[in-house]
C-alpha atoms as an extended CHARMM CRD file, in Angstrom:
* protein
*
        55  EXT
         1         1  MET       CA              2.7440000000       24.4430000000       21.2500000000  PROA      1               0.0000000000
         2         2  ALA       CA              3.4830000000       20.8090000000       21.8720000000  PROA      2               0.0000000000
         3         3  GLY       CA              3.5050000000       18.4650000000       18.9330000000  PROA      3               0.0000000000
         4         4  GLY       CA              4.0240000000       21.2000000000       16.3450000000  PROA      4               0.0000000000
         5         5  GLN       CA              0.4390000000       22.4580000000       16.4120000000  PROA      5               0.0000000000
         6         6  SER       CA             -0.3140000000       25.7760000000       14.8360000000  PROA      6               0.0000000000
         7         7  GLY       CA             -1.8920000000       28.4720000000       16.9800000000  PROA      7               0.0000000000
         8         8  ASN       CA             -5.5010000000       27.7680000000       16.0000000000  PROA      8               0.0000000000
         9         9  GLU       CA             -5.3440000000       23.9880000000       15.6560000000  PROA      9               0.0000000000
        10        10  GLY       CA             -5.9970000000       23.4360000000       19.3510000000  PROA      10              0.0000000000
        11        11  VAL       CA             -9.0700000000       25.6650000000       19.2640000000  PROA      11              0.0000000000
        12        12  TRP       CA            -10.5530000000       23.7430000000       16.3330000000  PROA      12              0.0000000000
        13        13  ARG       CA             -9.7680000000       20.4490000000       18.0600000000  PROA      13              0.0000000000
        14        14  VAL       CA            -11.6030000000       21.5420000000       21.2160000000  PROA      14              0.0000000000
        15        15  LEU       CA            -14.5740000000       22.8070000000       19.1970000000  PROA      15              0.0000000000
        16        16  THR       CA            -14.8060000000       19.4810000000       17.3610000000  PROA      16              0.0000000000
        17        17  GLY       CA            -14.5560000000       17.5720000000       20.6470000000  PROA      17              0.0000000000
        18        18  ILE       CA            -17.2980000000       19.6050000000       22.3060000000  PROA      18              0.0000000000
        19        19  GLY       CA            -19.5600000000       19.1000000000       19.3000000000  PROA      19              0.0000000000
        20        20  ALA       CA            -18.9220000000       15.3420000000       19.2460000000  PROA      20              0.0000000000
        21        21  LEU       CA            -19.6140000000       15.1590000000       22.9710000000  PROA      21              0.0000000000
        22        22  CYS       CA            -22.9340000000       16.9730000000       22.5070000000  PROA      22              0.0000000000
        23        23  VAL       CA            -23.9360000000       14.6460000000       19.6850000000  PROA      23              0.0000000000
        24        24  GLY       CA            -22.9880000000       11.5760000000       21.7230000000  PROA      24              0.0000000000
        25        25  ILE       CA            -24.8840000000       12.7140000000       24.7970000000  PROA      25              0.0000000000
        26        26  GLY       CA            -27.8500000000       13.6850000000       22.6300000000  PROA      26              0.0000000000
        27        27  LEU       CA            -27.9720000000       10.2500000000       21.0220000000  PROA      27              0.0000000000
        28        28  ILE       CA            -27.6610000000        8.3990000000       24.3240000000  PROA      28              0.0000000000
        29        29  ALA       CA            -30.0970000000       10.6100000000       26.2310000000  PROA      29              0.0000000000
        30        30  GLY       CA            -32.5240000000       10.9840000000       23.3380000000  PROA      30              0.0000000000
        31        31  ALA       CA            -32.2890000000       14.7730000000       23.4540000000  PROA      31              0.0000000000
        32        32  PRO       CA            -32.5760000000       16.0610000000       19.8760000000  PROA      32              0.0000000000
        33        33  PHE       CA            -31.6340000000       19.6410000000       20.7840000000  PROA      33              0.0000000000
        34        34  LEU       CA            -28.1310000000       18.4510000000       21.7420000000  PROA      34              0.0000000000
        35        35  ASN       CA            -27.7720000000       16.8110000000       18.3340000000  PROA      35              0.0000000000
        36        36  LEU       CA            -28.9200000000       20.0150000000       16.6590000000  PROA      36              0.0000000000
        37        37  LEU       CA            -26.3940000000       21.9830000000       18.6980000000  PROA      37              0.0000000000
        38        38  GLY       CA            -23.4960000000       19.5650000000       18.3530000000  PROA      38              0.0000000000
        39        39  ALA       CA            -23.6790000000       18.6180000000       14.6790000000  PROA      39              0.0000000000
        40        40  PRO       CA            -22.8720000000       22.1040000000       13.3070000000  PROA      40              0.0000000000
        41        41  LEU       CA            -20.0530000000       22.4330000000       15.8550000000  PROA      41              0.0000000000
        42        42  VAL       CA            -18.5000000000       19.2140000000       14.6000000000  PROA      42              0.0000000000
        43        43  ILE       CA            -18.8260000000       20.2570000000       10.9670000000  PROA      43              0.0000000000
        44        44  VAL       CA            -17.3370000000       23.7090000000       11.5420000000  PROA      44              0.0000000000
        45        45  GLY       CA            -14.6200000000       22.2450000000       13.7550000000  PROA      45              0.0000000000
        46        46  VAL       CA            -13.5420000000       19.6910000000       11.1640000000  PROA      46              0.0000000000
        47        47  ILE       CA            -13.4680000000       22.3200000000        8.4130000000  PROA      47              0.0000000000
        48        48  GLY       CA            -11.4440000000       24.6640000000       10.6190000000  PROA      48              0.0000000000
        49        49  LEU       CA             -9.0510000000       21.8940000000       11.6510000000  PROA      49              0.0000000000
        50        50  THR       CA             -8.4890000000       20.9430000000        8.0170000000  PROA      50              0.0000000000
        51        51  ALA       CA             -7.8030000000       24.5600000000        7.1000000000  PROA      51              0.0000000000
        52        52  ALA       CA             -5.4420000000       25.0300000000       10.0410000000  PROA      52              0.0000000000
        53        53  ARG       CA             -3.4420000000       21.9460000000        9.0790000000  PROA      53              0.0000000000
        54        54  ARG       CA             -3.0260000000       23.1280000000        5.4750000000  PROA      54              0.0000000000
        55        55  LYS       CA             -1.1970000000       26.2750000000        6.5060000000  PROA      55              0.0000000000
């Protein structure tokens, strides 16, 4: 992959981005269910990205 990414790093990056987008839209729109959906995605995505970078 471009930039020396490992195979799973892109997947974790996309997961983190989707979660952050959900949290942002939830905060702007005042929709708490989007925050509840997005926050765990961001947390899992950051943990996965950190683990993928350590390899």
